[in-house]
PDB file of C-alpha atoms in Angstrom:
ATOM      1  CA  GLN A  20    -110.636 -66.603-148.744  1.00 82.00           C
ATOM      2  CA  PRO A  21    -112.446 -69.839-149.578  1.00 90.00           C
ATOM      3  CA  VAL A  22    -115.594 -70.747-147.677  1.00 93.00           C
ATOM      4  CA  ILE A  23    -116.208 -74.500-147.534  1.00 93.00           C
ATOM      5  CA  ASP A  24    -119.447 -76.332-146.710  1.00 92.00           C
ATOM      6  CA  TYR A  25    -119.371 -78.439-143.583  1.00 91.00           C
ATOM      7  CA  LYS A  26    -120.080 -81.607-145.593  1.00 91.00           C
ATOM      8  CA  ARG A  27    -116.726 -81.091-147.350  1.00 92.00           C
ATOM      9  CA  ASN A  28    -114.750 -80.683-144.124  1.00 93.00           C
ATOM     10  CA  SER A  29    -112.164 -83.394-144.961  1.00 94.00           C
ATOM     11  CA  LEU A  30    -109.250 -81.723-146.806  1.00 95.00           C
ATOM     12  CA  THR A  31    -105.978 -82.826-148.386  1.00 96.00           C
ATOM     13  CA  PHE A  32    -103.184 -80.318-149.000  1.00 96.00           C
ATOM     14  CA  GLU A  33    -100.410 -81.120-151.527  1.00 96.00           C
ATOM     15  CA  PHE A  34     -97.234 -79.075-151.639  1.00 95.00           C
ATOM     16  CA  SER A  35     -93.701 -79.021-153.133  1.00 93.00           C
ATOM     17  CA  ALA A  36     -90.525 -76.924-152.979  1.00 91.00           C
ATOM     18  CA  HIS A  37     -88.678 -74.896-155.635  1.00 86.00           C
ATOM     19  CA  SER A  38     -85.450 -76.722-155.002  1.00 82.00           C
ATOM     20  CA  TYR A  39     -85.229 -79.364-157.743  1.00 79.00           C
ATOM     21  CA  GLU A  40     -81.700 -80.530-157.049  1.00 82.00           C
ATOM     22  CA  ASP A  41     -82.124 -83.970-155.568  1.00 83.00           C
ATOM     23  CA  ILE A  42     -85.780 -83.309-154.696  1.00 83.00           C
ATOM     24  CA  THR A  43     -85.973 -86.504-152.725  1.00 86.00           C
ATOM     25  CA  THR A  44     -83.987 -84.770-150.004  1.00 91.00           C
ATOM     26  CA  ASN A  45     -86.507 -81.923-149.633  1.00 94.00           C
ATOM     27  CA  LEU A  46     -88.258 -81.972-146.252  1.00 96.00           C
ATOM     28  CA  TYR A  47     -91.469 -80.268-145.200  1.00 96.00           C
ATOM     29  CA  SER A  48     -93.115 -79.101-141.997  1.00 96.00           C
ATOM     30  CA  TYR A  49     -96.648 -77.754-141.630  1.00 97.00           C
ATOM     31  CA  GLN A  50     -99.316 -76.813-139.170  1.00 96.00           C
ATOM     32  CA  LEU A  51    -103.050 -76.063-139.352  1.00 95.00           C
ATOM     33  CA  GLU A  52    -103.605 -73.017-137.205  1.00 94.00           C
ATOM     34  CA  GLY A  53    -106.993 -73.218-135.523  1.00 92.00           C
ATOM     35  CA  PHE A  54    -106.758 -77.009-135.291  1.00 91.00           C
ATOM     36  CA  GLU A  55    -103.151 -77.866-134.359  1.00 86.00           C
ATOM     37  CA  ASN A  56    -100.906 -75.100-133.125  1.00 82.00           C
ATOM     38  CA  ASN A  57     -97.636 -77.061-133.297  1.00 91.00           C
ATOM     39  CA  TRP A  58     -95.494 -77.534-136.380  1.00 95.00           C
ATOM     40  CA  THR A  59     -94.960 -81.078-137.504  1.00 95.00           C
ATOM     41  CA  ASP A  60     -91.529 -82.663-137.623  1.00 94.00           C
ATOM     42  CA  TRP A  61     -89.582 -82.354-140.894  1.00 95.00           C
ATOM     43  CA  SER A  62     -90.713 -85.047-143.275  1.00 95.00           C
ATOM     44  CA  PRO A  63     -90.430 -85.875-147.008  1.00 94.00           C
ATOM     45  CA  GLU A  64     -94.219 -86.341-147.098  1.00 94.00           C
ATOM     46  CA  THR A  65     -95.819 -83.886-149.566  1.00 94.00           C
ATOM     47  CA  LYS A  66     -99.384 -84.313-148.372  1.00 96.00           C
ATOM     48  CA  ALA A  67    -101.268 -83.191-145.305  1.00 96.00           C
ATOM     49  CA  ILE A  68    -104.656 -84.844-144.684  1.00 95.00           C
ATOM     50  CA  PHE A  69    -107.260 -83.496-142.255  1.00 95.00           C
ATOM     51  CA  THR A  70    -110.643 -85.164-141.737  1.00 94.00           C
ATOM     52  CA  ASN A  71    -113.849 -84.017-140.041  1.00 93.00           C
ATOM     53  CA  LEU A  72    -112.660 -80.520-139.305  1.00 94.00           C
ATOM     54  CA  PRO A  73    -115.097 -78.553-137.132  1.00 93.00           C
ATOM     55  CA  GLU A  74    -116.485 -75.266-138.330  1.00 93.00           C
ATOM     56  CA  GLY A  75    -114.240 -72.233-137.987  1.00 93.00           C
ATOM     57  CA  ALA A  76    -111.469 -70.173-139.594  1.00 95.00           C
ATOM     58  CA  TYR A  77    -108.174 -71.927-140.359  1.00 96.00           C
ATOM     59  CA  THR A  78    -104.745 -71.061-141.694  1.00 96.00           C
ATOM     60  CA  PHE A  79    -102.679 -73.838-143.252  1.00 96.00           C
ATOM     61  CA  LYS A  80     -98.944 -73.055-142.995  1.00 96.00           C
ATOM     62  CA  VAL A  81     -96.121 -74.958-144.695  1.00 97.00           C
ATOM     63  CA  LYS A  82     -92.387 -74.519-145.183  1.00 96.00           C
ATOM     64  CA  ALA A  83     -89.599 -76.554-146.820  1.00 96.00           C
ATOM     65  CA  ILE A  84     -85.901 -77.192-146.399  1.00 95.00           C
ATOM     66  CA  ASN A  85     -83.515 -78.564-149.075  1.00 93.00           C
ATOM     67  CA  LYS A  86     -80.426 -80.712-148.828  1.00 89.00           C
ATOM     68  CA  TYR A  87     -78.273 -77.618-148.195  1.00 88.00           C
ATOM     69  CA  ARG A  88     -80.361 -76.850-145.145  1.00 91.00           C
ATOM     70  CA  HIS A  89     -81.809 -73.735-146.756  1.00 92.00           C
ATOM     71  CA  GLU A  90     -85.247 -73.118-145.252  1.00 93.00           C
ATOM     72  CA  SER A  91     -87.931 -71.583-147.404  1.00 93.00           C
ATOM     73  CA  GLU A  92     -90.327 -68.819-146.452  1.00 93.00           C
ATOM     74  CA  GLU A  93     -93.524 -69.830-144.717  1.00 94.00           C
ATOM     75  CA  MET A  94     -96.523 -70.098-147.040  1.00 95.00           C
ATOM     76  CA  GLN A  95    -100.112 -69.731-145.878  1.00 95.00           C
ATOM     77  CA  TYR A  96    -103.537 -70.733-147.109  1.00 95.00           C
ATOM     78  CA  ASN A  97    -106.545 -69.260-145.317  1.00 96.00           C
ATOM     79  CA  PHE A  98    -110.006 -70.815-145.467  1.00 96.00           C
ATOM     80  CA  THR A  99    -113.227 -71.093-143.457  1.00 96.00           C
ATOM     81  CA  ILE A 100    -115.461 -74.103-142.868  1.00 95.00           C
ATOM     82  CA  LEU A 101    -119.100 -73.268-142.390  1.00 94.00           C
ATOM     83  CA  PRO A 102    -121.014 -74.830-139.499  1.00 93.00           C
ATOM     84  CA  PRO A 103    -123.479 -77.657-140.265  1.00 91.00           C
ATOM     85  CA  TRP A 104    -127.014 -76.567-140.962  1.00 87.00           C
ATOM     86  CA  TYR A 105    -128.149 -77.660-137.501  1.00 87.00           C
ATOM     87  CA  ARG A 106    -125.660 -75.221-135.883  1.00 86.00           C
ATOM     88  CA  THR A 107    -126.376 -72.182-138.016  1.00 85.00           C
ATOM     89  CA  ILE A 108    -128.088 -69.056-136.724  1.00 88.00           C
ATOM     90  CA  TRP A 109    -131.205 -69.973-138.684  1.00 88.00           C
ATOM     91  CA  ALA A 110    -131.213 -73.406-137.092  1.00 89.00           C
ATOM     92  CA  PHE A 111    -130.991 -71.869-133.611  1.00 90.00           C
ATOM     93  CA  ILE A 112    -133.803 -69.487-134.510  1.00 92.00           C
ATOM     94  CA  ALA A 113    -135.825 -72.492-135.665  1.00 92.00           C
ATOM     95  CA  TYR A 114    -134.943 -74.330-132.439  1.00 91.00           C
ATOM     96  CA  PHE A 115    -136.060 -71.337-130.405  1.00 93.00           C
ATOM     97  CA  LEU A 116    -139.290 -70.974-132.355  1.00 93.00           C
ATOM     98  CA  GLY A 117    -139.853 -74.730-132.059  1.00 93.00           C
ATOM     99  CA  PHE A 118    -139.258 -74.567-128.318  1.00 93.00           C
ATOM    100  CA  ILE A 119    -141.709 -71.694-128.039  1.00 94.00           C
ATOM    101  CA  GLY A 120    -144.189 -73.727-130.098  1.00 93.00           C
ATOM    102  CA  VAL A 121    -143.740 -76.803-127.895  1.00 94.00           C
ATOM    103  CA  VAL A 122    -144.150 -74.745-124.725  1.00 94.00           C
ATOM    104  CA  LYS A 123    -147.204 -73.000-126.131  1.00 94.00           C
ATOM    105  CA  GLY A 124    -148.657 -76.304-127.306  1.00 93.00           C
ATOM    106  CA  SER A 125    -148.009 -77.888-123.915  1.00 93.00           C
ATOM    107  CA  ILE A 126    -149.664 -74.954-122.190  1.00 93.00           C
ATOM    108  CA  GLU A 127    -152.669 -75.151-124.530  1.00 93.00           C
ATOM    109  CA  ILE A 128    -152.981 -78.915-124.012  1.00 93.00           C
ATOM    110  CA  SER A 129    -152.665 -78.504-120.242  1.00 92.00           C
ATOM    111  CA  SER A 130    -155.182 -75.656-120.331  1.00 93.00           C
ATOM    112  CA  ARG A 131    -157.639 -77.766-122.324  1.00 92.00           C
ATOM    113  CA  ARG A 132    -157.216 -80.695-119.957  1.00 93.00           C
ATOM    114  CA  LEU A 133    -157.625 -78.385-116.986  1.00 94.00           C
ATOM    115  CA  LYS A 134    -160.694 -76.844-118.597  1.00 94.00           C
ATOM    116  CA  VAL A 135    -162.188 -80.302-119.140  1.00 93.00           C
ATOM    117  CA  ILE A 136    -161.427 -81.244-115.526  1.00 93.00           C
ATOM    118  CA  ILE A 137    -162.959 -77.990-114.268  1.00 93.00           C
ATOM    119  CA  GLU A 138    -166.028 -78.491-116.441  1.00 92.00           C
ATOM    120  CA  GLU A 139    -166.402 -82.050-115.144  1.00 92.00           C
ATOM    121  CA  LYS A 140    -166.009 -80.869-111.561  1.00 93.00           C
ATOM    122  CA  ASN A 141    -168.506 -78.057-112.155  1.00 92.00           C
ATOM    123  CA  ALA A 142    -170.940 -80.542-113.668  1.00 91.00           C
ATOM    124  CA  ASN A 143    -170.458 -82.867-110.706  1.00 92.00           C
ATOM    125  CA  LEU A 144    -170.861 -79.911-108.372  1.00 92.00           C
ATOM    126  CA  GLU A 145    -174.067 -78.856-110.114  1.00 91.00           C
ATOM    127  CA  ASN A 146    -175.389 -82.408-109.845  1.00 91.00           C
ATOM    128  CA  ALA A 147    -174.397 -82.496-106.192  1.00 90.00           C
ATOM    129  CA  ASN A 148    -176.069 -79.122-105.620  1.00 91.00           C
ATOM    130  CA  GLU A 149    -179.221 -80.340-107.322  1.00 91.00           C
ATOM    131  CA  GLU A 150    -179.179 -83.473-105.164  1.00 91.00           C
ATOM    132  CA  ILE A 151    -178.584 -81.369-102.053  1.00 92.00           C
ATOM    133  CA  LEU A 152    -181.440 -79.032-102.981  1.00 92.00           C
ATOM    134  CA  HIS A 153    -183.666 -82.026-103.630  1.00 90.00           C
ATOM    135  CA  GLN A 154    -182.740 -83.523-100.270  1.00 91.00           C
ATOM    136  CA  LYS A 155    -183.201 -80.113 -98.651  1.00 92.00           C
ATOM    137  CA  HIS A 156    -186.730 -79.878-100.030  1.00 92.00           C
ATOM    138  CA  GLU A 157    -187.448 -83.410 -98.820  1.00 91.00           C
ATOM    139  CA  ILE A 158    -186.079 -82.611 -95.363  1.00 92.00           C
ATOM    140  CA  GLU A 159    -188.074 -79.382 -95.247  1.00 91.00           C
ATOM    141  CA  GLU A 160    -191.238 -81.257 -96.180  1.00 91.00           C
ATOM    142  CA  LYS A 161    -190.584 -83.959 -93.591  1.00 90.00           C
ATOM    143  CA  ASN A 162    -189.642 -81.361 -91.007  1.00 89.00           C
ATOM    144  CA  LYS A 163    -192.852 -79.485 -91.731  1.00 90.00           C
ATOM    145  CA  ASP A 164    -194.841 -82.675 -91.261  1.00 88.00           C
ATOM    146  CA  ILE A 165    -193.020 -83.392 -88.003  1.00 85.00           C
ATOM    147  CA  VAL A 166    -193.469 -79.847 -86.712  1.00 84.00           C
ATOM    148  CA  ASP A 167    -197.148 -79.895 -87.661  1.00 87.00           C
ATOM    149  CA  SER A 168    -197.554 -83.170 -85.789  1.00 86.00           C
ATOM    150  CA  ILE A 169    -195.728 -81.819 -82.734  1.00 84.00           C
ATOM    151  CA  ASN A 170    -197.804 -78.634 -82.810  1.00 86.00           C
ATOM    152  CA  TYR A 171    -200.910 -80.780 -82.812  1.00 87.00           C
ATOM    153  CA  ALA A 172    -199.437 -82.848 -79.959  1.00 84.00           C
ATOM    154  CA  GLU A 173    -198.929 -79.594 -78.045  1.00 85.00           C
ATOM    155  CA  LYS A 174    -202.647 -78.859 -78.318  1.00 88.00           C
ATOM    156  CA  ILE A 175    -203.405 -82.334 -76.968  1.00 86.00           C
ATOM    157  CA  GLN A 176    -200.930 -81.898 -74.110  1.00 85.00           C
ATOM    158  CA  ARG A 177    -202.318 -78.497 -73.154  1.00 86.00           C
ATOM    159  CA  ALA A 178    -205.835 -79.955 -73.276  1.00 88.00           C
ATOM    160  CA  ILE A 179    -204.995 -82.414 -70.490  1.00 86.00           C
ATOM    161  CA  LEU A 180    -203.352 -79.752 -68.307  1.00 89.00           C
ATOM    162  CA  PRO A 181    -205.591 -78.027 -65.700  1.00 90.00           C
ATOM    163  CA  GLN A 182    -207.716 -75.280 -67.255  1.00 89.00           C
ATOM    164  CA  GLU A 183    -207.111 -71.673 -66.300  1.00 89.00           C
ATOM    165  CA  GLU A 184    -210.720 -71.271 -65.167  1.00 90.00           C
ATOM    166  CA  MET A 185    -210.320 -74.132 -62.707  1.00 89.00           C
ATOM    167  CA  ARG A 186    -207.090 -72.754 -61.242  1.00 89.00           C
ATOM    168  CA  GLU A 187    -208.501 -69.231 -60.903  1.00 90.00           C
ATOM    169  CA  ARG A 188    -211.622 -70.598 -59.223  1.00 91.00           C
ATOM    170  CA  ILE A 189    -209.829 -72.851 -56.744  1.00 90.00           C
ATOM    171  CA  LEU A 190    -206.679 -70.761 -56.175  1.00 90.00           C
ATOM    172  CA  PRO A 191    -207.581 -67.224 -57.184  1.00 90.00           C
ATOM    173  CA  ASN A 192    -204.293 -65.652 -55.949  1.00 90.00           C
ATOM    174  CA  SER A 193    -201.998 -67.901 -58.031  1.00 90.00           C
ATOM    175  CA  PHE A 194    -200.319 -68.185 -61.396  1.00 91.00           C
ATOM    176  CA  VAL A 195    -198.466 -70.854 -63.373  1.00 90.00           C
ATOM    177  CA  LEU A 196    -195.255 -70.166 -65.344  1.00 90.00           C
ATOM    178  CA  PHE A 197    -195.074 -72.948 -67.941  1.00 87.00           C
ATOM    179  CA  ARG A 198    -192.337 -72.509 -70.564  1.00 85.00           C
ATOM    180  CA  PRO A 199    -191.408 -75.809 -72.252  1.00 81.00           C
ATOM    181  CA  LYS A 200    -187.911 -76.190 -73.726  1.00 79.00           C
ATOM    182  CA  ASP A 201    -189.461 -77.668 -76.859  1.00 79.00           C
ATOM    183  CA  ILE A 202    -192.919 -77.360 -78.360  1.00 83.00           C
ATOM    184  CA  VAL A 203    -194.139 -80.208 -76.178  1.00 85.00           C
ATOM    185  CA  SER A 204    -192.812 -80.732 -72.685  1.00 82.00           C
ATOM    186  CA  GLY A 205    -191.777 -83.463 -70.305  1.00 81.00           C
ATOM    187  CA  ASP A 206    -192.625 -81.132 -67.435  1.00 87.00           C
ATOM    188  CA  PHE A 207    -196.270 -80.797 -66.512  1.00 89.00           C
ATOM    189  CA  TYR A 208    -198.524 -79.585 -63.754  1.00 92.00           C
ATOM    190  CA  TRP A 209    -201.681 -81.180 -62.424  1.00 93.00           C
ATOM    191  CA  MET A 210    -204.482 -79.941 -60.174  1.00 93.00           C
ATOM    192  CA  SER A 211    -207.553 -81.416 -58.549  1.00 92.00           C
ATOM    193  CA  GLN A 212    -210.060 -80.584 -55.825  1.00 90.00           C
ATOM    194  CA  HIS A 213    -211.145 -83.771 -54.049  1.00 85.00           C
ATOM    195  CA  GLY A 214    -212.413 -84.690 -50.616  1.00 80.00           C
ATOM    196  CA  GLY A 215    -212.339 -81.094 -49.464  1.00 85.00           C
ATOM    197  CA  LYS A 216    -208.672 -80.798 -50.383  1.00 90.00           C
ATOM    198  CA  VAL A 217    -206.822 -78.977 -53.166  1.00 92.00           C
ATOM    199  CA  LEU A 218    -204.034 -81.079 -54.658  1.00 93.00           C
ATOM    200  CA  PHE A 219    -201.430 -79.437 -56.929  1.00 92.00           C
ATOM    201  CA  THR A 220    -198.456 -81.136 -58.564  1.00 92.00           C
ATOM    202  CA  ALA A 221    -195.486 -79.713 -60.462  1.00 92.00           C
ATOM    203  CA  ALA A 222    -193.800 -82.724 -62.101  1.00 89.00           C
ATOM    204  CA  ASP A 223    -190.470 -83.033 -63.886  1.00 84.00           C
ATOM    205  CA  CYS A 224    -190.370 -86.124 -66.103  1.00 76.00           C
ATOM    206  CA  THR A 225    -187.198 -87.751 -67.329  1.00 72.00           C
ATOM    207  CA  GLY A 226    -186.525 -86.381 -70.842  1.00 67.00           C
ATOM    208  CA  HIS A 227    -188.040 -83.550 -72.804  1.00 71.00           C
ATOM    209  CA  GLY A 228    -189.712 -83.018 -76.131  1.00 78.00           C
ATOM    210  CA  VAL A 229    -191.829 -85.839 -77.538  1.00 81.00           C
ATOM    211  CA  PRO A 230    -190.524 -88.619 -75.182  1.00 82.00           C
ATOM    212  CA  GLY A 231    -191.076 -86.353 -72.165  1.00 82.00           C
ATOM    213  CA  ALA A 232    -194.541 -85.473 -73.385  1.00 84.00           C
ATOM    214  CA  PHE A 233    -195.466 -89.176 -73.434  1.00 85.00           C
ATOM    215  CA  MET A 234    -194.241 -89.459 -69.848  1.00 87.00           C
ATOM    216  CA  SER A 235    -196.272 -86.408 -68.810  1.00 87.00           C
ATOM    217  CA  MET A 236    -199.420 -87.990 -70.279  1.00 89.00           C
ATOM    218  CA  ILE A 237    -198.751 -91.200 -68.340  1.00 91.00           C
ATOM    219  CA  GLY A 238    -198.158 -89.190 -65.158  1.00 91.00           C
ATOM    220  CA  THR A 239    -201.365 -87.170 -65.629  1.00 92.00           C
ATOM    221  CA  ALA A 240    -203.414 -90.311 -66.243  1.00 93.00           C
ATOM    222  CA  LEU A 241    -202.008 -92.037 -63.139  1.00 95.00           C
ATOM    223  CA  LEU A 242    -202.685 -88.982 -60.959  1.00 95.00           C
ATOM    224  CA  ASN A 243    -206.296 -88.835 -62.182  1.00 93.00           C
ATOM    225  CA  GLU A 244    -206.711 -92.552 -61.437  1.00 94.00           C
ATOM    226  CA  THR A 245    -205.356 -92.538 -57.888  1.00 94.00           C
ATOM    227  CA  VAL A 246    -206.979 -89.270 -56.781  1.00 94.00           C
ATOM    228  CA  ASN A 247    -210.222 -88.834 -58.728  1.00 91.00           C
ATOM    229  CA  GLU A 248    -211.144 -92.501 -59.154  1.00 92.00           C
ATOM    230  CA  GLN A 249    -209.616 -94.119 -56.033  1.00 93.00           C
ATOM    231  CA  ASP A 250    -210.172 -91.186 -53.629  1.00 91.00           C
ATOM    232  CA  ASN A 251    -206.498 -91.198 -52.650  1.00 92.00           C
ATOM    233  CA  THR A 252    -205.378 -87.840 -51.200  1.00 92.00           C
ATOM    234  CA  VAL A 253    -202.310 -88.850 -49.175  1.00 93.00           C
ATOM    235  CA  PRO A 254    -199.171 -87.567 -50.994  1.00 94.00           C
ATOM    236  CA  SER A 255    -196.980 -90.572 -50.132  1.00 95.00           C
ATOM    237  CA  LYS A 256    -199.616 -93.027 -51.366  1.00 95.00           C
ATOM    238  CA  ILE A 257    -200.193 -90.942 -54.475  1.00 95.00           C
ATOM    239  CA  LEU A 258    -196.478 -91.033 -55.259  1.00 95.00           C
ATOM    240  CA  ASP A 259    -196.252 -94.782 -54.619  1.00 96.00           C
ATOM    241  CA  TYR A 260    -199.165 -95.378 -56.971  1.00 96.00           C
ATOM    242  CA  VAL A 261    -197.686 -93.187 -59.707  1.00 94.00           C
ATOM    243  CA  LYS A 262    -194.292 -94.923 -59.321  1.00 94.00           C
ATOM    244  CA  ALA A 263    -195.842 -98.373 -59.626  1.00 96.00           C
ATOM    245  CA  GLY A 264    -197.979 -97.239 -62.565  1.00 94.00           C
ATOM    246  CA  VAL A 265    -194.975 -95.809 -64.465  1.00 91.00           C
ATOM    247  CA  ILE A 266    -192.992 -99.015 -63.950  1.00 93.00           C
ATOM    248  CA  LYS A 267    -195.933-101.107 -65.130  1.00 93.00           C
ATOM    249  CA  SER A 268    -196.496 -98.887 -68.173  1.00 89.00           C
ATOM    250  CA  LEU A 269    -192.882 -99.031 -69.267  1.00 87.00           C
TER     251      LEU A 269
END
């Protein structure tokens, strides 16, 4: 059984009959099984032309009839046309391997790009971390300076508050609970003994922390002025003086 390359898939079949009496009256019918399943009409044509046959197995069948209407036996010719190279099993294997290669290459390229992106992000993150650490150190240094300054301000504030010895001497059965919210306080207490009287003040300034501490210093100074320097011991007058002094100071 002939095997034909796909590039030779255009075929011409020539045939004739054994009846030589008035051969011009011989008629033929044929079919190409696997391509056309119907017999052709009877014709004096002695050629059958097929072009661009697809790959596959074929059987060419032909029969003749003479002028006496005697029909010959059917004759057959079997052949196979191979598929083109790009539809062979080896081609499909190559396609599959190529597809695997393309997928693998795409994955490798994507992985490399992703690796580069991750490395860039890690580098940026490291730079950001370094900057954050640098800023953290700066903030810690500044915070330390601020805290040191506030701690020193606390010593100043406590220095202007009444001394324990004075309180225990003037009011022996007493105590003071002084617990500032922050290191320095807007709340303060003041004490004086003047004109035979003991004057004690527990003051709550607007604000707390450093701003409140400034207010407490102003309040302490004004109380010292009106009581110790101006001999004022009347509470209402003391408060009026402190109020006027705060307004003037601010």
